[in-house]
Amino acid sequence: MTNSALRKWSWVHKWSSLVSTVFLLMLCITGLPLIFHHEIDDLLHEHAQPVAVSPGTPSANLDGIMEKVHQRYPGKAIQFLAWDDDEPGVLLWFINDRVDSDPQTNRIARYDANTGAFLDEPDFNGRFTTILYRLHTDMFAGLSGKLFLGLMGAFFVAAIISGIVVYAPFMRKLKFGEIRQSRARPVRWLDWHNFLGIIVVAWMLVVGGTGILNTWADLVVKIWQYTQLTEMLGDGKDKPAPTKLASIEDAVKLARGKLPDMEPQTLAFPGTIFAGPAHYVVFFKGNTPVTSRLLKPVVIDAETGAFTDTRDMPWYVTALLISKPLHFGDYGGMPLKIIWAILDLVTIIILITGLYLWIARRRVPAGQALEDGASYSIAERVPT
Amino acid sequence: MSQQILSKTAERSTTYRAPGLIAVVSGVGLIFALVGDGFWDAMSWLAVGLPLAVAAWVWWPLSALKQKTTPTRASRVLD
């Protein structure tokens, strides 16, 4: 590589890092406990448990439970019904003032799927994990916050790629994993920064890249609504909201018949962002580690209860759904979560040493070993 | 001149050999846990955890050296 090319890559590495470091530190710090959000929530908050039943026990009639939900929340609208991924036997009912209210303000009522009994309505607002989650996803700034963090993620990816390029000239006289322990701190930290950075490159790229994808989730849903959902609804997209809803028990049963190898995951009620004005959409998930992350929608007429359509999700929705576990690290049991947490800590070390090296470099008079333009040659100057 | 360039490219290829191997193994390991449970999960722990094992391998002798405050130059070479 020529000196001028190297200078350009160093410039990219320096500035993409400087622009994003503060936000990446925030993301790493808030993301660390979020890896264990399930365990933390269990520890900090009481949950009513569903009655234990032997496998194969038939679930309670969904229409009957919905009746109870309406009795408990008179005048309110149900937006979604979800089968809890983490806790089988628990149904989550998402309740709001109107069917088209902002889903972010939903209240969530938990019901026992087998007995149909009300369990509790946990208040997720103000929870430690909820605050961390909001900071981590949008810094309480909605879509613009998400897209901003996505941009910071893009800078992070640029910093990683330029880091890979400038790694080679630094290592010209050093062996892999060599730390010049007897040298001054800037040299030692430089060695650690380079070594740790290069060994966790794949993980950082995957978590950074999938993090960027996740910031586009709202937009992906919008695109899906305007394209595939509209196509599946056909003429039904202009149908007025039915005055009386068809049985959801029958709707789910009918949809199950279409996808016998899959399990229902969410039912979106008519008028919500995931359904039509007069149609239910039941989202099914598969039952293998990969397919349980993927969804397939079944559209059912909410007035007549008739089957309307089912299709595979478009590739961009599938990409988004697959990117989620790869970002959260919640798909390989507790050991993977712990590895995820340590890799997160290593990333924090890389960010801090990088920032330190920039500061240390500025302190050293120009032309000395650590000055930016000459920084790549430090490895050559140092006797090994 | 051409000899110099040749040796330089040879150097470059070894610079990225170990990091490239680690990146491929840990990257593929990320997919393992998606593929299946049980065996595949365990494979992913080994593969994704590889960079941490390598980091520990380098860090361990250095920290031991530091405690003894031996003035010798400590460099752990892996390959």
Coordinates of C-alpha atoms in Angstrom, one line a residue:
Chain A
M1 CA 0.0 0.0 0.0
T2 CA 1.3 3.5 -0.9
N3 CA 1.8 6.0 1.8
S4 CA -1.0 8.3 0.5
A5 CA -3.5 5.4 0.4
L6 CA -2.5 4.5 4.0
R7 CA -2.9 8.1 5.0
K8 CA -6.4 8.1 3.6
W9 CA -7.4 4.9 5.4
S10 CA -5.9 6.3 8.7
W11 CA -8.0 9.4 8.2
V12 CA -11.2 7.3 7.6
H13 CA -10.4 5.3 10.7
K14 CA -9.7 8.3 12.9
W15 CA -12.8 10.3 11.9
S16 CA -15.3 7.5 11.6
S17 CA -14.2 6.5 15.2
L18 CA -14.2 10.0 16.6
V19 CA -17.7 10.8 15.3
S20 CA -19.2 7.6 16.6
T21 CA -17.2 6.6 19.8
V22 CA -19.4 8.4 22.3
F23 CA -22.6 6.8 20.9
L24 CA -21.0 3.4 20.6
L25 CA -19.9 3.5 24.2
M26 CA -23.5 4.3 25.1
L27 CA -24.7 1.5 22.9
C28 CA -22.2 -1.0 24.4
I29 CA -23.0 0.0 28.0
T30 CA -26.8 0.0 27.6
G31 CA -26.6 -3.2 25.5
L32 CA -24.6 -5.1 28.1
P33 CA -27.5 -5.5 30.6
L34 CA -30.0 -5.8 27.7
I35 CA -28.4 -9.2 26.8
F36 CA -29.8 -10.4 30.1
H37 CA -33.0 -8.4 30.0
H38 CA -35.1 -11.5 30.5
E39 CA -33.2 -12.6 33.6
I40 CA -33.1 -9.0 35.0
D41 CA -36.9 -8.6 34.5
D42 CA -37.5 -11.9 36.3
L43 CA -35.3 -10.8 39.1
L44 CA -36.7 -7.3 39.6
H45 CA -40.4 -7.9 38.8
E46 CA -43.0 -10.3 40.1
H47 CA -44.9 -12.2 37.4
A48 CA -48.1 -14.1 37.9
Q49 CA -47.5 -17.7 36.6
P50 CA -49.9 -19.7 34.5
V51 CA -51.3 -22.9 36.0
A52 CA -49.1 -25.8 35.1
V53 CA -50.8 -28.2 32.8
S54 CA -49.9 -31.5 31.3
P55 CA -48.8 -31.3 27.7
G56 CA -51.5 -31.7 25.1
T57 CA -54.1 -29.9 27.3
P58 CA -56.4 -28.0 25.0
S59 CA -56.2 -24.2 25.2
A60 CA -59.1 -22.2 26.4
N61 CA -61.4 -20.7 23.7
L62 CA -59.9 -17.4 22.5
D63 CA -63.3 -15.8 22.0
G64 CA -64.1 -16.5 25.6
I65 CA -60.8 -15.0 26.8
M66 CA -61.4 -12.0 24.5
E67 CA -64.8 -11.5 26.1
K68 CA -63.1 -11.3 29.5
V69 CA -60.5 -8.9 28.2
H70 CA -63.3 -6.6 27.0
Q71 CA -65.1 -6.9 30.4
R72 CA -61.9 -5.9 32.2
Y73 CA -61.1 -3.0 29.8
P74 CA -64.5 -1.6 28.9
G75 CA -64.5 0.8 26.0
K76 CA -60.9 -0.1 25.0
A77 CA -59.6 -1.6 21.8
I78 CA -57.5 -4.7 21.4
Q79 CA -54.7 -4.2 18.9
F80 CA -52.9 -7.5 19.0
L81 CA -53.0 -10.9 20.6
A82 CA -49.6 -12.6 21.0
W83 CA -48.6 -16.1 22.1
D84 CA -45.6 -15.4 24.5
D85 CA -42.4 -16.7 22.9
D86 CA -40.6 -17.0 26.2
E87 CA -43.4 -18.4 28.3
P88 CA -45.7 -21.0 26.7
G89 CA -49.2 -21.0 28.1
V90 CA -49.3 -17.2 28.3
L91 CA -51.3 -14.9 26.0
L92 CA -50.5 -11.2 25.7
W93 CA -53.3 -8.8 24.9
F94 CA -52.2 -5.4 23.6
I95 CA -54.8 -2.8 24.7
N96 CA -55.2 0.8 23.8
D97 CA -57.8 3.5 23.6
R98 CA -58.3 3.0 19.9
V99 CA -57.4 0.3 17.5
D100 CA -55.2 2.8 15.6
S101 CA -53.5 4.4 18.6
D102 CA -49.7 4.4 18.7
P103 CA -48.7 0.8 19.6
Q104 CA -45.9 2.2 21.7
T105 CA -48.5 3.3 24.3
N106 CA -50.1 -0.1 24.5
R107 CA -50.9 -1.7 27.8
I108 CA -50.2 -5.4 27.9
A109 CA -52.6 -7.8 29.8
R110 CA -51.3 -11.3 30.4
Y111 CA -53.8 -14.2 30.4
D112 CA -53.5 -17.9 31.1
A113 CA -53.9 -19.6 27.7
N114 CA -55.3 -22.8 29.3
T115 CA -57.6 -21.6 32.0
G116 CA -58.4 -18.2 30.4
A117 CA -57.7 -16.4 33.7
F118 CA -56.3 -12.9 33.9
L119 CA -52.7 -13.1 35.2
D120 CA -51.5 -9.5 35.5
E121 CA -50.8 -6.3 33.6
P122 CA -47.1 -5.6 34.1
D123 CA -46.1 -1.9 33.8
F124 CA -43.1 -1.9 31.4
N125 CA -42.8 1.8 31.6
G126 CA -40.2 3.0 34.0
R127 CA -38.6 -0.4 34.2
F128 CA -34.8 -0.5 34.2
T129 CA -34.7 -2.6 31.1
T130 CA -37.2 -0.5 29.3
I131 CA -35.2 2.7 29.9
L132 CA -32.1 1.0 28.7
Y133 CA -33.9 -0.4 25.7
R134 CA -35.2 3.1 24.7
L135 CA -31.7 4.6 25.2
H136 CA -30.2 1.8 23.1
T137 CA -32.7 1.9 20.3
D138 CA -33.7 5.6 19.8
M139 CA -32.5 7.6 22.8
F140 CA -36.1 8.6 23.5
A141 CA -36.2 10.4 20.1
G142 CA -38.4 8.1 18.1
L143 CA -37.7 7.3 14.4
S144 CA -35.1 10.1 14.0
G145 CA -33.2 8.8 17.1
K146 CA -33.2 5.3 15.5
L147 CA -32.0 6.5 12.2
F148 CA -29.3 8.6 13.9
L149 CA -28.0 5.6 15.8
G150 CA -28.1 3.7 12.5
L151 CA -25.9 6.3 11.0
M152 CA -23.5 6.0 14.0
G153 CA -23.6 2.2 13.3
A154 CA -22.5 3.0 9.7
F155 CA -19.6 5.0 11.0
F156 CA -18.7 2.1 13.3
V157 CA -18.6 -0.3 10.3
A158 CA -16.4 2.2 8.4
A159 CA -14.1 2.3 11.4
I160 CA -13.9 -1.5 11.6
I161 CA -13.1 -1.8 7.8
S162 CA -10.5 1.0 7.8
G163 CA -9.1 -0.6 11.0
I164 CA -8.6 -3.9 9.2
V165 CA -6.7 -2.0 6.5
V166 CA -4.4 0.0 8.7
Y167 CA -3.8 -3.1 10.9
A168 CA -1.3 -4.5 8.4
P169 CA 1.3 -1.7 8.4
F170 CA 1.2 -1.5 12.2
M171 CA 2.0 -5.2 12.3
R172 CA 4.9 -5.1 9.8
K173 CA 7.5 -5.9 12.5
L174 CA 5.2 -7.5 15.1
K175 CA 3.9 -11.0 15.3
F176 CA 0.3 -11.7 15.8
G177 CA -0.7 -11.3 19.4
E178 CA 2.5 -9.5 20.3
I179 CA 2.2 -6.9 23.1
R180 CA 5.3 -4.7 23.7
Q181 CA 4.8 -4.9 27.4
S182 CA 8.0 -3.1 28.4
R183 CA 7.2 0.0 26.3
A184 CA 5.4 3.2 27.2
R185 CA 1.7 3.0 27.8
P186 CA 0.7 4.4 24.4
V187 CA 2.6 1.7 22.7
R188 CA 1.2 -1.1 24.9
W189 CA -2.4 0.2 24.5
L190 CA -1.8 0.5 20.7
D191 CA -0.8 -3.1 20.6
W192 CA -3.9 -4.1 22.7
H193 CA -6.2 -2.0 20.5
N194 CA -4.9 -3.6 17.3
F195 CA -4.9 -7.1 18.7
L196 CA -8.3 -7.0 20.3
G197 CA -9.8 -5.1 17.4
I198 CA -8.6 -7.6 14.8
I199 CA -9.7 -10.7 16.7
V200 CA -13.3 -9.6 17.3
V201 CA -13.7 -8.1 13.9
A202 CA -16.3 -10.7 12.7
W203 CA -18.5 -10.3 15.8
M204 CA -18.3 -6.5 15.7
L205 CA -19.2 -6.4 12.0
V206 CA -22.2 -8.7 12.5
V207 CA -23.5 -7.0 15.6
G208 CA -22.9 -3.6 14.1
G209 CA -24.5 -4.5 10.8
T210 CA -27.5 -6.1 12.2
G211 CA -27.9 -3.2 14.6
I212 CA -28.1 -0.9 11.6
L213 CA -30.7 -3.1 10.0
N214 CA -32.8 -3.0 13.1
T215 CA -32.9 0.8 13.0
W216 CA -34.8 0.4 9.7
A217 CA -37.5 -1.9 11.2
D218 CA -40.2 0.8 11.2
L219 CA -39.5 1.6 7.6
V220 CA -39.5 -2.1 6.6
V221 CA -42.9 -2.6 8.2
K222 CA -44.2 0.4 6.2
I223 CA -42.9 -1.0 3.0
W224 CA -44.4 -4.4 3.8
Q225 CA -47.7 -2.7 4.5
Y226 CA -47.8 -0.8 1.2
T227 CA -46.6 -3.7 -0.9
Q228 CA -47.3 -7.3 0.2
L229 CA -50.0 -6.6 2.8
T230 CA -51.9 -4.5 0.3
E231 CA -51.5 -7.2 -2.4
M232 CA -52.8 -9.9 -0.1
L233 CA -55.8 -7.8 1.0
G234 CA -56.8 -7.2 -2.6
D235 CA -60.1 -5.4 -2.8
G236 CA -60.4 -5.9 1.0
K237 CA -58.0 -3.0 1.5
D238 CA -60.9 -0.5 1.1
K239 CA -63.4 -2.6 3.0
P240 CA -65.0 -0.7 5.9
A241 CA -64.3 -1.9 9.4
P242 CA -66.8 -4.7 10.3
T243 CA -69.4 -3.8 13.0
K244 CA -69.1 -7.3 14.4
L245 CA -65.9 -9.3 14.4
A246 CA -65.8 -12.9 13.3
S247 CA -64.7 -15.5 15.8
I248 CA -60.9 -15.3 16.4
E249 CA -60.9 -18.9 17.7
D250 CA -62.2 -20.0 14.3
A251 CA -59.8 -17.6 12.4
V252 CA -56.8 -19.0 14.2
K253 CA -58.1 -22.6 13.6
L254 CA -58.6 -21.9 9.9
A255 CA -55.1 -20.3 9.6
R256 CA -53.5 -23.2 11.5
G257 CA -55.1 -25.6 8.9
K258 CA -53.2 -23.7 6.2
L259 CA -49.9 -23.9 8.0
P260 CA -49.9 -27.1 9.9
D261 CA -46.2 -27.1 10.6
M262 CA -46.2 -23.7 12.2
E263 CA -47.4 -22.1 15.4
P264 CA -49.4 -18.8 15.7
Q265 CA -47.3 -16.0 17.1
T266 CA -49.3 -12.8 16.8
L267 CA -52.9 -12.0 15.7
A268 CA -53.3 -8.4 14.5
F269 CA -56.8 -7.0 14.8
P270 CA -58.4 -5.0 11.9
G271 CA -57.3 -1.4 11.7
T272 CA -53.9 -1.9 13.3
I273 CA -50.6 -1.4 11.5
F274 CA -50.1 -5.1 10.8
A275 CA -53.6 -5.9 9.5
G276 CA -56.2 -4.6 7.0
P277 CA -59.1 -2.3 7.8
A278 CA -61.4 -5.3 7.8
H279 CA -59.1 -8.3 8.0
Y280 CA -57.2 -10.2 10.7
V281 CA -53.6 -11.1 10.0
V282 CA -52.3 -14.1 11.9
F283 CA -48.5 -14.3 11.9
F284 CA -47.1 -17.8 12.2
K285 CA -43.6 -18.9 13.2
G286 CA -41.8 -22.1 12.5
N287 CA -40.6 -24.6 15.1
T288 CA -36.9 -24.9 14.3
P289 CA -34.2 -22.5 15.7
V290 CA -34.1 -20.6 12.4
T291 CA -37.7 -20.8 11.3
S292 CA -39.0 -19.8 14.8
R293 CA -37.5 -16.4 14.1
L294 CA -39.3 -16.1 10.7
L295 CA -42.9 -15.2 10.3
K296 CA -45.6 -16.1 7.7
P297 CA -48.8 -14.1 7.6
V298 CA -52.3 -15.5 7.0
V299 CA -55.0 -13.1 6.1
I300 CA -58.5 -13.8 7.3
D301 CA -61.6 -11.8 6.6
A302 CA -62.7 -10.3 10.0
E303 CA -66.3 -10.0 8.9
T304 CA -67.0 -13.4 7.3
G305 CA -64.1 -15.4 8.8
A306 CA -63.1 -16.6 5.4
F307 CA -59.5 -17.4 4.4
T308 CA -58.1 -14.6 2.2
D309 CA -54.4 -15.2 1.4
T310 CA -51.1 -16.4 2.8
R311 CA -47.6 -15.7 1.5
D312 CA -44.0 -16.0 2.5
M313 CA -42.6 -12.7 3.8
P314 CA -40.5 -10.8 1.3
W315 CA -36.7 -11.1 1.6
Y316 CA -36.2 -7.7 3.3
V317 CA -38.6 -8.7 6.2
T318 CA -36.9 -12.1 6.5
A319 CA -33.5 -10.3 6.6
L320 CA -34.8 -8.0 9.4
L321 CA -36.2 -10.9 11.4
I322 CA -32.9 -12.9 11.1
S323 CA -30.9 -9.9 12.0
K324 CA -32.6 -9.6 15.4
P325 CA -31.2 -12.7 17.1
L326 CA -27.8 -12.0 15.5
H327 CA -27.8 -8.6 17.2
F328 CA -29.3 -9.7 20.6
G329 CA -27.2 -12.9 21.0
D330 CA -30.3 -14.6 22.6
Y331 CA -30.4 -17.6 20.4
G332 CA -27.8 -20.0 21.8
G333 CA -28.6 -20.4 25.5
M334 CA -26.9 -18.7 28.5
P335 CA -23.3 -19.5 27.4
L336 CA -23.7 -17.6 24.2
K337 CA -25.2 -14.7 26.1
I338 CA -22.1 -14.7 28.4
I339 CA -19.8 -14.8 25.4
W340 CA -21.8 -11.9 23.9
A341 CA -21.4 -9.9 27.1
I342 CA -17.6 -10.5 27.2
L343 CA -17.3 -9.6 23.5
D344 CA -19.3 -6.4 24.3
L345 CA -16.8 -5.6 27.1
V346 CA -13.9 -6.2 24.7
T347 CA -15.5 -3.7 22.3
I348 CA -15.7 -1.2 25.1
I349 CA -11.9 -1.7 25.7
I350 CA -11.3 -1.2 22.0
L351 CA -13.3 2.0 22.0
I352 CA -11.6 3.4 25.1
T353 CA -8.1 2.5 24.0
G354 CA -8.8 4.0 20.6
L355 CA -10.0 7.3 22.2
Y356 CA -6.9 7.2 24.5
L357 CA -4.6 6.8 21.6
W358 CA -6.1 9.7 19.8
I359 CA -5.6 11.9 22.9
A360 CA -2.1 10.6 23.6
R361 CA -1.2 11.3 20.0
R362 CA -2.3 14.9 20.3
R363 CA -0.2 15.4 23.3
V364 CA 3.0 14.2 21.6
P365 CA 4.6 17.0 19.6
A366 CA 4.1 16.7 15.9
G367 CA 6.7 14.6 14.1
Q368 CA 7.2 12.3 17.1
A369 CA 6.4 8.6 17.0
L370 CA 2.7 8.8 17.7
E371 CA 1.8 11.7 15.4
D372 CA -1.0 10.7 13.2
G373 CA 0.7 10.8 9.8
A374 CA 3.6 8.8 11.0
S375 CA 1.6 6.5 13.3
Y376 CA 1.7 3.6 10.9
S377 CA 5.5 3.6 10.9
I378 CA 5.7 3.3 14.7
A379 CA 6.0 -0.4 14.3
E380 CA 9.0 -0.1 12.1
R381 CA 10.8 2.3 14.3
V382 CA 10.4 0.4 17.4
P383 CA 13.2 -2.2 17.8
T384 CA 11.8 -5.6 18.2
Chain B
M1 CA 13.4 -4.5 -6.2
S2 CA 11.0 -7.2 -7.3
Q3 CA 12.4 -9.3 -4.5
Q4 CA 11.5 -6.6 -2.1
I5 CA 7.9 -6.5 -3.3
L6 CA 7.7 -10.2 -3.2
S7 CA 8.8 -10.4 0.4
K8 CA 6.4 -7.6 1.3
T9 CA 3.4 -9.4 -0.2
A10 CA 4.4 -12.6 1.6
E11 CA 4.6 -10.6 4.9
R12 CA 1.1 -9.2 4.2
S13 CA -0.4 -12.6 3.7
T14 CA 0.9 -13.8 7.0
T15 CA -0.3 -10.7 8.8
Y16 CA -3.9 -11.5 8.1
R17 CA -3.6 -15.3 8.3
A18 CA -4.4 -15.8 12.0
P19 CA -7.0 -12.9 12.3
G20 CA -8.6 -14.1 9.1
L21 CA -8.9 -17.6 10.4
I22 CA -10.4 -16.4 13.7
A23 CA -12.8 -14.1 11.8
V24 CA -14.1 -17.0 9.6
V25 CA -14.4 -19.4 12.6
S26 CA -16.2 -17.0 14.8
G27 CA -18.3 -15.7 12.0
V28 CA -19.5 -19.1 11.0
G29 CA -20.0 -19.9 14.7
L30 CA -22.6 -17.1 14.8
I31 CA -24.7 -19.1 12.3
F32 CA -24.3 -22.5 14.1
A33 CA -26.7 -21.6 16.9
L34 CA -29.3 -20.5 14.4
V35 CA -29.1 -23.9 12.6
G36 CA -30.0 -26.1 15.5
D37 CA -30.1 -26.6 19.3
G38 CA -27.9 -28.8 21.5
F39 CA -24.9 -29.8 19.5
W40 CA -25.0 -26.7 17.3
D41 CA -25.3 -24.4 20.3
A42 CA -22.2 -26.0 21.8
M43 CA -20.4 -25.6 18.5
S44 CA -21.3 -21.9 18.4
W45 CA -20.0 -21.4 22.0
L46 CA -16.6 -22.8 20.9
A47 CA -16.5 -20.9 17.7
V48 CA -17.8 -17.5 18.8
G49 CA -15.8 -17.8 22.0
L50 CA -12.5 -18.5 20.1
P51 CA -11.4 -14.8 20.0
L52 CA -11.9 -14.7 23.8
A53 CA -9.7 -17.8 24.2
V54 CA -7.1 -16.2 22.0
A55 CA -7.2 -13.0 24.0
A56 CA -6.9 -14.9 27.3
W57 CA -3.9 -16.8 25.8
V58 CA -2.1 -13.5 25.2
W59 CA -3.2 -11.7 28.3
W60 CA -2.5 -14.5 30.8
P61 CA 1.3 -14.7 30.6
L62 CA 1.5 -10.9 30.5
S63 CA -0.5 -10.5 33.7
A64 CA 1.6 -13.1 35.4
L65 CA 4.8 -11.3 34.3
K66 CA 3.4 -8.0 35.5
Q67 CA 2.9 -9.4 39.0
K68 CA 6.4 -10.6 39.2
T69 CA 7.5 -7.1 37.9
T70 CA 10.1 -8.8 35.7
P71 CA 11.7 -6.2 33.6
T72 CA 12.1 -8.5 30.6
R73 CA 10.3 -7.7 27.4
A74 CA 7.1 -9.7 27.4
S75 CA 5.8 -10.7 24.1
R76 CA 3.6 -13.6 23.6
V77 CA 3.8 -15.1 20.2
L78 CA 1.0 -17.3 19.0
D79 CA 2.1 -18.6 15.6

